[in-house]
Coordinates of C-alpha atoms and ligand atoms in Angstrom, one line a residue:
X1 CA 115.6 84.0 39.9
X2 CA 112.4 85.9 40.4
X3 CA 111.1 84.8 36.9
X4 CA 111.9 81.3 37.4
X5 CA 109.9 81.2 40.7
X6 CA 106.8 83.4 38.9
X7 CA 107.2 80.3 36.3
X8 CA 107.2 77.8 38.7
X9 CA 104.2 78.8 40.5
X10 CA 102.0 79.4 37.4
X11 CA 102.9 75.4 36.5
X12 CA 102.1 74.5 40.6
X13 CA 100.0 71.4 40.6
X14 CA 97.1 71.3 43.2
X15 CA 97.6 69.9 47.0
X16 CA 95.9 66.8 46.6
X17 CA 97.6 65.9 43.5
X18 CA 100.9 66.1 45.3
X19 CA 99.4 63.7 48.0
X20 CA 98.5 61.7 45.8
X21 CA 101.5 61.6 43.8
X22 CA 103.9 61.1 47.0
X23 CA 102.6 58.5 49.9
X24 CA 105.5 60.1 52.1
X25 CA 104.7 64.1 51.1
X26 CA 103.5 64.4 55.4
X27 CA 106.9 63.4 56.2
X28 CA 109.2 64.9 53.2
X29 CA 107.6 68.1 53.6
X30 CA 107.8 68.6 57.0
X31 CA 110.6 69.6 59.6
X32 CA 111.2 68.8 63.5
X33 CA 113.4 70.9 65.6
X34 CA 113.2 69.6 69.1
X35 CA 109.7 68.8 69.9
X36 CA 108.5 71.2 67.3
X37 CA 107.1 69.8 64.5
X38 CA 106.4 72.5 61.0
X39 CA 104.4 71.1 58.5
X40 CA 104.1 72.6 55.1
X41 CA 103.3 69.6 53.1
X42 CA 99.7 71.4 52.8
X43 CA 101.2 73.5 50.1
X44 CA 101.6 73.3 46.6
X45 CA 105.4 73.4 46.9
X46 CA 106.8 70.2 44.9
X47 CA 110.3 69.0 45.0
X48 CA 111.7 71.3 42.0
X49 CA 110.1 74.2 43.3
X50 CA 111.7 73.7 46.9
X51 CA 115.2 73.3 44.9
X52 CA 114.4 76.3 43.2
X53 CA 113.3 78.0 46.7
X54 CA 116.5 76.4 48.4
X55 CA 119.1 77.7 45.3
X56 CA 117.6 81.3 45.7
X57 CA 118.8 81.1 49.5
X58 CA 121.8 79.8 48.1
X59 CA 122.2 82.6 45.5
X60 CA 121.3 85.1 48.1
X61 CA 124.1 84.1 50.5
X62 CA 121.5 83.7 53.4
X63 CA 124.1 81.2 55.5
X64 CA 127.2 83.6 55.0
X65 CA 124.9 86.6 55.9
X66 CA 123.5 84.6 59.4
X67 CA 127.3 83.8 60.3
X68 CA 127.7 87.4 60.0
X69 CA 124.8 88.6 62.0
X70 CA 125.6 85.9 65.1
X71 CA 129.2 87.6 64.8
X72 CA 128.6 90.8 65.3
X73 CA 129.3 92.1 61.8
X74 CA 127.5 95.6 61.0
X75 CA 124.8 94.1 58.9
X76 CA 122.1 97.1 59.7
X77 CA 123.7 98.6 57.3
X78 CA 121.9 102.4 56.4
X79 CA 122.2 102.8 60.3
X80 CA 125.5 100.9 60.5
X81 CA 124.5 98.6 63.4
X82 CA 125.6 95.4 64.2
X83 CA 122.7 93.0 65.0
X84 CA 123.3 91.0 67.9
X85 CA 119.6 90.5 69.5
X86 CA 120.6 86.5 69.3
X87 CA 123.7 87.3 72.2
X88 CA 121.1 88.4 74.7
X89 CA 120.2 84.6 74.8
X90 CA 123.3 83.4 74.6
X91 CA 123.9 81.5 77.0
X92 CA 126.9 79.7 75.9
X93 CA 129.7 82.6 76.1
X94 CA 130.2 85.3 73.8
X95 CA 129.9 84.5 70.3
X96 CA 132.6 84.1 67.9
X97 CA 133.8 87.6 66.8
X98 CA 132.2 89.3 69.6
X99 CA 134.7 91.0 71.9
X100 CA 134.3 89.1 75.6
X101 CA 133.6 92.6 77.2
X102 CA 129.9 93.0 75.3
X103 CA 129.3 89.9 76.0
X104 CA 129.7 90.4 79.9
X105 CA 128.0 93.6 79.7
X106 CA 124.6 91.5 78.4
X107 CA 125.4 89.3 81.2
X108 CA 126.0 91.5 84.2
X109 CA 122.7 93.5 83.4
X110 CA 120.5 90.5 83.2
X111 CA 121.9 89.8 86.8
X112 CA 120.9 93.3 87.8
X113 CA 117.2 92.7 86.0
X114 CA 116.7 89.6 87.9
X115 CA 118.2 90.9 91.1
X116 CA 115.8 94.4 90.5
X117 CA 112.6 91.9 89.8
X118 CA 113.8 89.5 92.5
X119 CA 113.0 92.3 94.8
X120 CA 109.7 93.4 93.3
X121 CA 108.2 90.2 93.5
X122 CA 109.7 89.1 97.1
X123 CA 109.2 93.1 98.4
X124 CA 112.6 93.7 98.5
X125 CA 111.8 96.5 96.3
X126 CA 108.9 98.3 97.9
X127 CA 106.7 101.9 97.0
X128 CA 105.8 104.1 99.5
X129 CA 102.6 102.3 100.5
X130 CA 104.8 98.9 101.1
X131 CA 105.2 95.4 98.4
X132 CA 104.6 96.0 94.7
X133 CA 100.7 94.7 94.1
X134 CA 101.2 96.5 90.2
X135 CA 103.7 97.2 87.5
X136 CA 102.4 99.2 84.7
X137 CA 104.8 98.9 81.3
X138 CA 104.6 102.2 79.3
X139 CA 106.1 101.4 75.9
X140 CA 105.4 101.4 72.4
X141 CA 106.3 99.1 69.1
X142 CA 109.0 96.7 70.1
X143 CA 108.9 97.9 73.6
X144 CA 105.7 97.0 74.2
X145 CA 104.4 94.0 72.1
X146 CA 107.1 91.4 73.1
X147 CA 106.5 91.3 76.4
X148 CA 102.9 92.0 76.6
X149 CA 102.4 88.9 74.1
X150 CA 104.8 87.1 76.3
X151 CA 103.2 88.1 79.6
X152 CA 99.7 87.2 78.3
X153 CA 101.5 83.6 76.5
X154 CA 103.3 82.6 79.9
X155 CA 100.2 83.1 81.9
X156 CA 100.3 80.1 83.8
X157 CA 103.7 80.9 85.0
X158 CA 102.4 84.4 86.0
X159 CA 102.9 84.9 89.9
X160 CA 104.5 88.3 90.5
X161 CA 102.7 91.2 90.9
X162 CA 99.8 92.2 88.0
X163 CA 101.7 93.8 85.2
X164 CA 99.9 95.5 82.7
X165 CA 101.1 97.5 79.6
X166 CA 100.2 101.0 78.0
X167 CA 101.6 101.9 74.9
X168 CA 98.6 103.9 72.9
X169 CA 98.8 107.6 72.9
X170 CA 95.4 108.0 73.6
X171 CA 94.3 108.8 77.0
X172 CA 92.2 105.9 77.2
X173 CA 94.4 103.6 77.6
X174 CA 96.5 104.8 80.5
X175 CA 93.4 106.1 81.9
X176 CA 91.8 102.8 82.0
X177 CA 95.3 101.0 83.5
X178 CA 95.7 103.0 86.4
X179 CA 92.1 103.2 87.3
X180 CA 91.8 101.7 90.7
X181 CA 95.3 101.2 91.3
X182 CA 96.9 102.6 94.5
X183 CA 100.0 104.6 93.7
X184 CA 101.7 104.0 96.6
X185 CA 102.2 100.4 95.9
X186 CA 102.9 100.6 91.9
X187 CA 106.0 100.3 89.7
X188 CA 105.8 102.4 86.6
X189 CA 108.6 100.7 83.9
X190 CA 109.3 103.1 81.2
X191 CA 110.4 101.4 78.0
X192 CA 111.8 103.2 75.4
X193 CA 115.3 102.3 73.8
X194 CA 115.5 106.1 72.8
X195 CA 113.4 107.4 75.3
X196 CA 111.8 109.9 73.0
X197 CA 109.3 108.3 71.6
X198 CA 106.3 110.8 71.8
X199 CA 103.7 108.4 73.0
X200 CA 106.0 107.0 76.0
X201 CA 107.3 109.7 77.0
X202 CA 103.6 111.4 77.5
X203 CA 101.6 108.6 79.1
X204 CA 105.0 108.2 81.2
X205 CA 104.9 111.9 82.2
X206 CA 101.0 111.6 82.9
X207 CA 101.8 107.9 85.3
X208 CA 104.2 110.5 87.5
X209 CA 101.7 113.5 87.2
X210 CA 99.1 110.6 88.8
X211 CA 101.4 109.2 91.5
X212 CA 102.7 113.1 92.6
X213 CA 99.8 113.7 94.6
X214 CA 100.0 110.6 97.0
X215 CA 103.6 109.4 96.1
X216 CA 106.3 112.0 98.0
X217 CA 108.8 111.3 95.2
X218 CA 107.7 109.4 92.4
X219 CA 110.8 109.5 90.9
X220 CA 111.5 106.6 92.9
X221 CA 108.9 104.1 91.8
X222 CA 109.6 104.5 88.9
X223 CA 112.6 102.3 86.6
X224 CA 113.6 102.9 83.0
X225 CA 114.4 100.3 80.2
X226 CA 116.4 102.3 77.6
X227 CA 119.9 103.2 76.1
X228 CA 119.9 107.0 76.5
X229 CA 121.1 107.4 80.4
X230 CA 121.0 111.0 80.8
X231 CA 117.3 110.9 79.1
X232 CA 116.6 109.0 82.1
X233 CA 118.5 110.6 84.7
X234 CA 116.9 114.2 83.1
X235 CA 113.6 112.3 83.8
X236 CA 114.9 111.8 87.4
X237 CA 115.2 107.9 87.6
X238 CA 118.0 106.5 89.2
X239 CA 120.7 105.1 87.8
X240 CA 120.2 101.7 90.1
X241 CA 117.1 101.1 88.6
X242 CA 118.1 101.8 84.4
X243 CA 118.6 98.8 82.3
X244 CA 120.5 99.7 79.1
X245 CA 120.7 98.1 75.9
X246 CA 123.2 98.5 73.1
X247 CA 122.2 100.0 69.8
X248 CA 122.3 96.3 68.2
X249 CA 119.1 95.2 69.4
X250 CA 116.6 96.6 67.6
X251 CA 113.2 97.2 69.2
X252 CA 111.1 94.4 67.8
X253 CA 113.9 92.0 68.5
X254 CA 114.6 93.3 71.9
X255 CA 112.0 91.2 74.3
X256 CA 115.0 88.6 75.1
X257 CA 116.5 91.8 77.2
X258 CA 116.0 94.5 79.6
X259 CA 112.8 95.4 77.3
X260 CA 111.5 92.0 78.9
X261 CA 111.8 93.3 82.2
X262 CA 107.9 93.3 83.4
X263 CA 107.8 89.7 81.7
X264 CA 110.8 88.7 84.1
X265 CA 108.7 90.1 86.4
X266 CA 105.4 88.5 86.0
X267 CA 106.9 84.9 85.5
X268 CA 110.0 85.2 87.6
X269 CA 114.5 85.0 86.9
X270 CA 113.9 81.2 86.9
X271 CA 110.7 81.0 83.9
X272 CA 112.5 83.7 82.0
X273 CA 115.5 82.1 81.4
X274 CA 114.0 79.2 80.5
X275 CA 112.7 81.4 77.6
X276 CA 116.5 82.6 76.5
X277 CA 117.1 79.0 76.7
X278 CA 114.4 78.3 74.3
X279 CA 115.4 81.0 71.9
X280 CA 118.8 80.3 72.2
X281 CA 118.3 75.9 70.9
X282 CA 115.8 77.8 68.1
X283 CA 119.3 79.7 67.0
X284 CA 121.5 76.3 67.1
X285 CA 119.5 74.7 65.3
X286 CA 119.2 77.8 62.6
X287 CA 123.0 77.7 62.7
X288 CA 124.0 74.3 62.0
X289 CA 120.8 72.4 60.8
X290 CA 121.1 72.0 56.7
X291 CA 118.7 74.5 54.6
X292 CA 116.1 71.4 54.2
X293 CA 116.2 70.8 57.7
X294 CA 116.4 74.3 58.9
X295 CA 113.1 75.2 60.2
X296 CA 113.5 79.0 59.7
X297 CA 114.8 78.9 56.3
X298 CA 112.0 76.1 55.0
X299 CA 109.1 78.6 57.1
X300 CA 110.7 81.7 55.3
X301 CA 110.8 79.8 52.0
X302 CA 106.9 78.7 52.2
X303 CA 106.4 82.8 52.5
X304 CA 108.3 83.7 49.5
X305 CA 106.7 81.2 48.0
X306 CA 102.9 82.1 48.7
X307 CA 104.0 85.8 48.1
X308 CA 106.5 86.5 45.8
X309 CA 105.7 83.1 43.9
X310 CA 102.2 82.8 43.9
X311 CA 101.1 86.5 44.7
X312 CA 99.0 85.9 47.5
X313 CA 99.7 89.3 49.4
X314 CA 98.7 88.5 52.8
X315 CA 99.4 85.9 55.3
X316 CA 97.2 84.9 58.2
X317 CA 98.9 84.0 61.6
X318 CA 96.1 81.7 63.4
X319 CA 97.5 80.0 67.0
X320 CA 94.7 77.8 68.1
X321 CA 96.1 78.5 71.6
X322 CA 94.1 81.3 73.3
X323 CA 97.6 82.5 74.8
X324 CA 99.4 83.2 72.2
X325 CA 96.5 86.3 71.1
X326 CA 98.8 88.7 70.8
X327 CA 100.9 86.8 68.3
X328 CA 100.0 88.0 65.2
X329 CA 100.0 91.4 66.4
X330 CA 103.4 90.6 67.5
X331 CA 104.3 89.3 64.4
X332 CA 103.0 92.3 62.0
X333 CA 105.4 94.6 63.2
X334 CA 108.4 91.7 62.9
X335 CA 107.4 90.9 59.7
X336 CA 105.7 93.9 58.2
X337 CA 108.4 96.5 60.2
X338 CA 111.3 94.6 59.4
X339 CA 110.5 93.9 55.6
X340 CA 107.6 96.3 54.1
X341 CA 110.3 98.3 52.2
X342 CA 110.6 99.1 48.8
X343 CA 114.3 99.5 48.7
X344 CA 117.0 96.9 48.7
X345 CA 120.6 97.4 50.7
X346 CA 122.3 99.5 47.6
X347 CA 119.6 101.8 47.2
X348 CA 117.7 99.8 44.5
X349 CA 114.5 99.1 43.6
X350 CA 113.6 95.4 45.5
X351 CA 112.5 93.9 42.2
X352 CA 109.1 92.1 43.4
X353 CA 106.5 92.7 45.9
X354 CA 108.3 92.9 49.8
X355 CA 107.0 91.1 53.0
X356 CA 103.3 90.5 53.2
X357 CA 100.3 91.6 55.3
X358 CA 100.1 89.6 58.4
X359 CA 97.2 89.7 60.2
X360 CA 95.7 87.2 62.5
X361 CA 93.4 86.2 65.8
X362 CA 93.2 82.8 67.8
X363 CA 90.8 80.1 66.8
X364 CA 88.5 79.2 67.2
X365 CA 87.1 83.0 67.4
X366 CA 88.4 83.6 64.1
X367 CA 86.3 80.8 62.7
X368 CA 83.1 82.3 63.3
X369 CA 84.4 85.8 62.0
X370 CA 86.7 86.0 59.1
X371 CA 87.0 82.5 58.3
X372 CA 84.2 82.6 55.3
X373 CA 86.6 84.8 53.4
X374 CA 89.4 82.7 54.0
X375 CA 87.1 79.3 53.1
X376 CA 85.4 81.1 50.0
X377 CA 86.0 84.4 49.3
X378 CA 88.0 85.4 45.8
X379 CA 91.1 85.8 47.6
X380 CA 93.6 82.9 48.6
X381 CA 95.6 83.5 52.1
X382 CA 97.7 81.3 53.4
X383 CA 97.4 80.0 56.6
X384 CA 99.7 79.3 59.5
X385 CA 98.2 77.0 61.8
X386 CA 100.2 76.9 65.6
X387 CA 98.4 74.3 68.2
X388 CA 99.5 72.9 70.8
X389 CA 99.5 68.7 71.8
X390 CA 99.0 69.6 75.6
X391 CA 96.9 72.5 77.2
X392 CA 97.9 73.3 80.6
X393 CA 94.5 72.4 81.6
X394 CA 94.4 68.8 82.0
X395 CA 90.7 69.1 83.5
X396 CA 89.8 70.5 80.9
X397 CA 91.3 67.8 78.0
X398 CA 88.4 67.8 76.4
X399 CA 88.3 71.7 75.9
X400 CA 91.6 71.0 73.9
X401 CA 90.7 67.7 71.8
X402 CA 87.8 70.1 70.3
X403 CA 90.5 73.0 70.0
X404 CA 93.3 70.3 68.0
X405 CA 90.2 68.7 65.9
X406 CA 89.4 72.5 64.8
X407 CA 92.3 73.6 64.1
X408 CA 93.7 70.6 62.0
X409 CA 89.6 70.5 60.6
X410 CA 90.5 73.9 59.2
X411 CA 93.9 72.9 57.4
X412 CA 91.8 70.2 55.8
X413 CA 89.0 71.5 54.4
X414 CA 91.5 74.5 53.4
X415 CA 92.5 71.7 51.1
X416 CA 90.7 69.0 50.1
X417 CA 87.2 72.1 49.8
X418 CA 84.4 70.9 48.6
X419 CA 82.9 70.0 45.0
X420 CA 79.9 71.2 43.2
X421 CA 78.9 67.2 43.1
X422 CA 79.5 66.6 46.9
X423 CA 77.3 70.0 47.2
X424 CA 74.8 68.9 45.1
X425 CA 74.4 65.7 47.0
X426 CA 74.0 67.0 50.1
X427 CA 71.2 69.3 48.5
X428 CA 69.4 66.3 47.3
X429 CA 69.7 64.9 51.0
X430 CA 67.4 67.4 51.8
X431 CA 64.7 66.8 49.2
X432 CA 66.1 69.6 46.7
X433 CA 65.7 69.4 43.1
X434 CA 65.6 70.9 40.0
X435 CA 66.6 75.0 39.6
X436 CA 66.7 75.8 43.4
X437 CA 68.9 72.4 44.2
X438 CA 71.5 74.2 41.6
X439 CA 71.7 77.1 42.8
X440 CA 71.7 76.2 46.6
X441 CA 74.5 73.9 45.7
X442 CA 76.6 76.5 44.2
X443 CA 76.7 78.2 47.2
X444 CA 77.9 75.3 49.4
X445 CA 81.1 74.8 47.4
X446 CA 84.3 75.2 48.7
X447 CA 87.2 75.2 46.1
X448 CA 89.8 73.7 47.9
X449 CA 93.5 73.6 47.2
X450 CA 94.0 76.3 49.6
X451 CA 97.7 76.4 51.3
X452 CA 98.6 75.9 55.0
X453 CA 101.5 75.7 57.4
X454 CA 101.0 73.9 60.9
X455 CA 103.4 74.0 63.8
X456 CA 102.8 71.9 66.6
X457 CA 104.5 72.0 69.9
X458 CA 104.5 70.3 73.6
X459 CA 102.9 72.9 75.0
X460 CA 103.0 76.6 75.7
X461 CA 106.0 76.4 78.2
X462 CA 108.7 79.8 78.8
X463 CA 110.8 77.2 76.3
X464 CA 108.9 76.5 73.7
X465 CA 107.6 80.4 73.2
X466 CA 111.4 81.6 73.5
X467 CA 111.9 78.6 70.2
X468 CA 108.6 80.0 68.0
X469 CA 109.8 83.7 68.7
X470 CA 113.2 83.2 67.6
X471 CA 112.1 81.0 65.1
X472 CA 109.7 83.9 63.4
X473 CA 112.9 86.4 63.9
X474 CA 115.3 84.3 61.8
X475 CA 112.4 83.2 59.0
X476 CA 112.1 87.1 58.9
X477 CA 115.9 87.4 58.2
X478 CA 115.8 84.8 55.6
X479 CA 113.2 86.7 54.1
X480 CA 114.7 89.8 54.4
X481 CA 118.5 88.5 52.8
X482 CA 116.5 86.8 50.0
X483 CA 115.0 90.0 48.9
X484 CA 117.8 92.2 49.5
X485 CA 116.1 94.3 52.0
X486 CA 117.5 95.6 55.6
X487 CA 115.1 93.6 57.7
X488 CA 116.7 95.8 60.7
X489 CA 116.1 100.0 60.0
X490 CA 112.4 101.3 60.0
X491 CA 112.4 104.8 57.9
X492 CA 109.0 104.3 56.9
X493 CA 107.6 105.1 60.4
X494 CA 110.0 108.7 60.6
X495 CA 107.1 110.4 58.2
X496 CA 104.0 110.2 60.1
X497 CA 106.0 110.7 63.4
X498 CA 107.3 114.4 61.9
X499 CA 104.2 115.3 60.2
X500 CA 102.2 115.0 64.1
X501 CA 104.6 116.9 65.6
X502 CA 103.8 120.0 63.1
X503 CA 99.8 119.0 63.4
X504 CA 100.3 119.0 67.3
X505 CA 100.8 123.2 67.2
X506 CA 97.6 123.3 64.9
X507 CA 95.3 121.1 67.2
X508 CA 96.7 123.5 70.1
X509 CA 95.5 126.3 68.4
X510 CA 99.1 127.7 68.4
X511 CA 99.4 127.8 64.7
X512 CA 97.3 127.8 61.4
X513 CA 96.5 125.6 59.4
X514 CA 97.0 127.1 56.2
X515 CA 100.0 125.3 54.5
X516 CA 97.9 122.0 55.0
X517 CA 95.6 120.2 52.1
X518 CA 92.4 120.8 51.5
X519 CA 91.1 117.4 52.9
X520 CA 93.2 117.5 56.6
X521 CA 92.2 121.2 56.8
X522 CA 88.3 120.1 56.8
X523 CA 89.4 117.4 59.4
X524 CA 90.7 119.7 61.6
X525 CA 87.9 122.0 61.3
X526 CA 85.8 119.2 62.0
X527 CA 87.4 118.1 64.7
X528 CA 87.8 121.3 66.6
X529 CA 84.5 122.3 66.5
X530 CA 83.3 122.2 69.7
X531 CA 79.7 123.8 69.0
Ligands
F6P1 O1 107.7 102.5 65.5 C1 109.0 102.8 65.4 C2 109.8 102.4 66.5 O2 111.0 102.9 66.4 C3 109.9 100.8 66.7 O3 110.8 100.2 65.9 C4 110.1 100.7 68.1 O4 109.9 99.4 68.6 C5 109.2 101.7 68.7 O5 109.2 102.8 67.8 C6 109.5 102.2 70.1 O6 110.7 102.9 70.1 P1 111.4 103.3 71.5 O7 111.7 102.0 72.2 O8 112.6 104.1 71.2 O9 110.4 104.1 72.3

């Protein structure tokens, strides 16, 4: 199936063509879901090679496979999980196959996050020095992105106390959080689903080293996200204030529970439901729409397509909506964590190229910075375009007219580019001739037929970022079932994690460096020298 789709995109005719071919292509190649619209008609997918894409879903048993995911089934399967993430915004009753008890265990400690972020934003919940002014989130990966890209997304809604979120190792960046914050009045959150996790557990260890000399018992200002209870309790945080999470969410899927604890916080019970709620339409629809009018199987499609068909190896996430910033960073470890594996489920070789390089920053900064390559350069990347119809700034309409004309300016020109004639003209405009109007012209071209993907929503509401996140986690799955891969372990981040354990010693002094290569033994000379 591979071959045929190699095949089909060598033969793929150019964007316009397919325009021109088909009046309707806007409307045949497009989906809604809700008040969503995703528009991939600015690729060079035709109608075969959508069947073809569609029968490899098909083949691959993509539908059987999501029945089994929503049910509970052990899917995960080299860590022999289930993978219910999609139950934590359930909020219809527990899903078919999924024994009632689990599902009232996701309920009942939901009701004691909002009851616990009830109090910190009402001062219910207070420090030693009175009502919670700050919450710092110390978490890493999947306990830190979702809900710092949600809490940045949902600003509007923001009116708890200031959260902010440390997750780098590096001293910096809790140094930098905490500066000017008065202990006695802030909520440390430590996320960490194993509560291991080197770089949690040391910044968290260095916010109650901070709050010891003012705070009488830190302990108690401080609360835990995480499944391993006596980690927590060894750490000395009460049980009251521990939300735990079952091994079947996986971190980068986990924002929708306790993990989105200092988003509940920042936007309130109320705003954060309306984010499960959001999610939770996203996964009806991927349940029951049909595979042409299933927005997370056509967006998942379009990837395989630009990757696997085409070869373009990376894939660039631009939201012209200044709140979703964190998005694509958001995205790279979905995508890149849950499918940049060389393996498929038996232990075999996946038998193209696995998920792509995402990478991505808002326009309309990324216009005046990486744009060019993207425009000219000898590369193609596709682009997905997200904009919004409304701002939340109606004083300001005309700040998001110029933000919409960008952004759908960009998917054009992607396209239609620009010809060495219609260069050459515009040379001549300006009184060139000769040698120098050739070569200036050659420089002005833009070659077109370059492939995007626009999704356009209301606006940036707790709703409709709960329906793009859950729409990104099941185009992932998709991915992941077409090319045989466990979107849902992460080996490939166990390496580097035991190799700094054994450096750690070395930088300490406590042991030599001998057994190392030639090349990290300079390094470390280097960077020890402190003459
Ligand atoms: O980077 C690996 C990883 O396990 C991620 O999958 C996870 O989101 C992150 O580390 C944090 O893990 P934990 O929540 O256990 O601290």
């Amino acid at each position: 199936m591979w071959d045929d789709l190699k095949t089909a995109a060598e033969k793929r005719p150019t964007i316009q063509t397919l325009f021109e071919a088909d009046p309707k292509r806007a409307e045949q190649f497009s989906i809604s879901q809700g008040d969503m619209l995703f528009d991939y008609s600015k690729t060079q997918i035709d109608a075969d090679a959508r069947r073809l894409l569609l029968a490899m879903a098909q083949e691959a048993g993509v539908e059987a496979k999501r029945d089994r995911m929503f049910s509970g089934a052990h899917i995960n399967e080299t860590e022999d999980r289930a993978v219910l993430h999609t139950m934590l915004r359930n909020l219809g009753g527990a899903p078919t196959g999924v024994p009632e008890e689990e599902y009232h265990e996701v309920l009942s400690i939901r009701a004691a996050m909002e009851t616990f972020a009830t109090a910190v934003r009402d001062g219910g919940f207070t420090g030693q020095g009175g009502a919670i002014t700050d919450v710092i989130n110390i978490g890493i990966g999947g306990s830190d992105l979702g809900p710092a890209m949600g809490t940045l997304a949902l600003a509007p809604y923001y009116d708890g106390p200031r959260v902010q979120f440390v997750s780098n190792v590096d001293g910096a960046d809790i140094a930098d959080a905490l500066k000017g914050l008065n202990p006695e009045t802030t909520l440390v959150i430590v996320a960490s689903k194993t509560f291991t996790t080197i770089e949690t557990m040391t910044n968290a260890r260095t916010a109650f080293d901070w709050m010891k000399g003012q705070v009488a018992d830190p302990a108690t200002q401080f609360a835990a996200v995480s499944s391993a209870t006596d980690k927590t309790s060894a750490f000395g945080i009460d049980p009251s204030r521990v939300f735990g999470f079952e091994d079947w969410v996986g971190g980068r899927y986990s924002m929708w529970g306790p993990i989105g604890l200092s988003l509940m916080i920042a936007i309130g019970p109320e705003k954060f439901l309306e984010f499960l709620e959001g999610g939770w339409a996203m996964d009806k629809h991927f349940q029951t729409a049909p595979p042409l009018e299933n927005m997370p199987m056509m967006l998942a499609l379009v990837g395989l397509w630009h990757n696997q068909g085409c070869g373009h190896a990376t894939r660039a996430v631009l939201p012209y909506d200044n709140r979703l910033s964190r998005l694509p960073a958001y995205l790279q470890q979905l995508e890149m964590e849950s499918n940049g594996k060389s393996v498929v489920m038996d232990g075999g070789d996946v038998p193209v190229h696995s998920g792509p390089v995402v990478w991505g920053e808002p326009g309309t900064n990324g216009q005046h910075a990486f744009y060019q390559l993207i425009h000219q350069g000898t590369r193609v990347i596709p682009c997905e375009f997200l904009v919004a119809r409304e701002g939340h700034e109606p004083e300001l309409s005309h700040h998001h007219q110029l933000l919409v004309a960008n952004c759908l300016a960009q998917s054009e020109a992607l396209m239609v580019g620009r010809s060495l004639d219609e260069a050459r003209d515009i040379m001549v405009a300006k009184g060139l001739s000769g040698e120098e109007l050739e070569r200036q012209a050659r420089h002005r071209v833009f070659p077109g037929n370059r492939p995007s993907t626009t999704l356009v929503y209301p606006k940036l509401t707790p709703y409709v970022l709960g329906q793009i996140i859950a729409l990104y986690e099941h185009r992932v799955f998709v991915e992941g079932v077409i090319l045989g891969i466990n979107s849902f372990d992460q080996w490939g981040v166990e390496l580097g994690k035991e190799l700094a354990n054994k450096l750690t010693p070395i930088l300490r002094g406590e042991e030599s460096a001998a057994a190392k290569d030639g090349s990290t033994q300079m390094l470390l000379r280097y960077l020890q020298d402190k003459s």
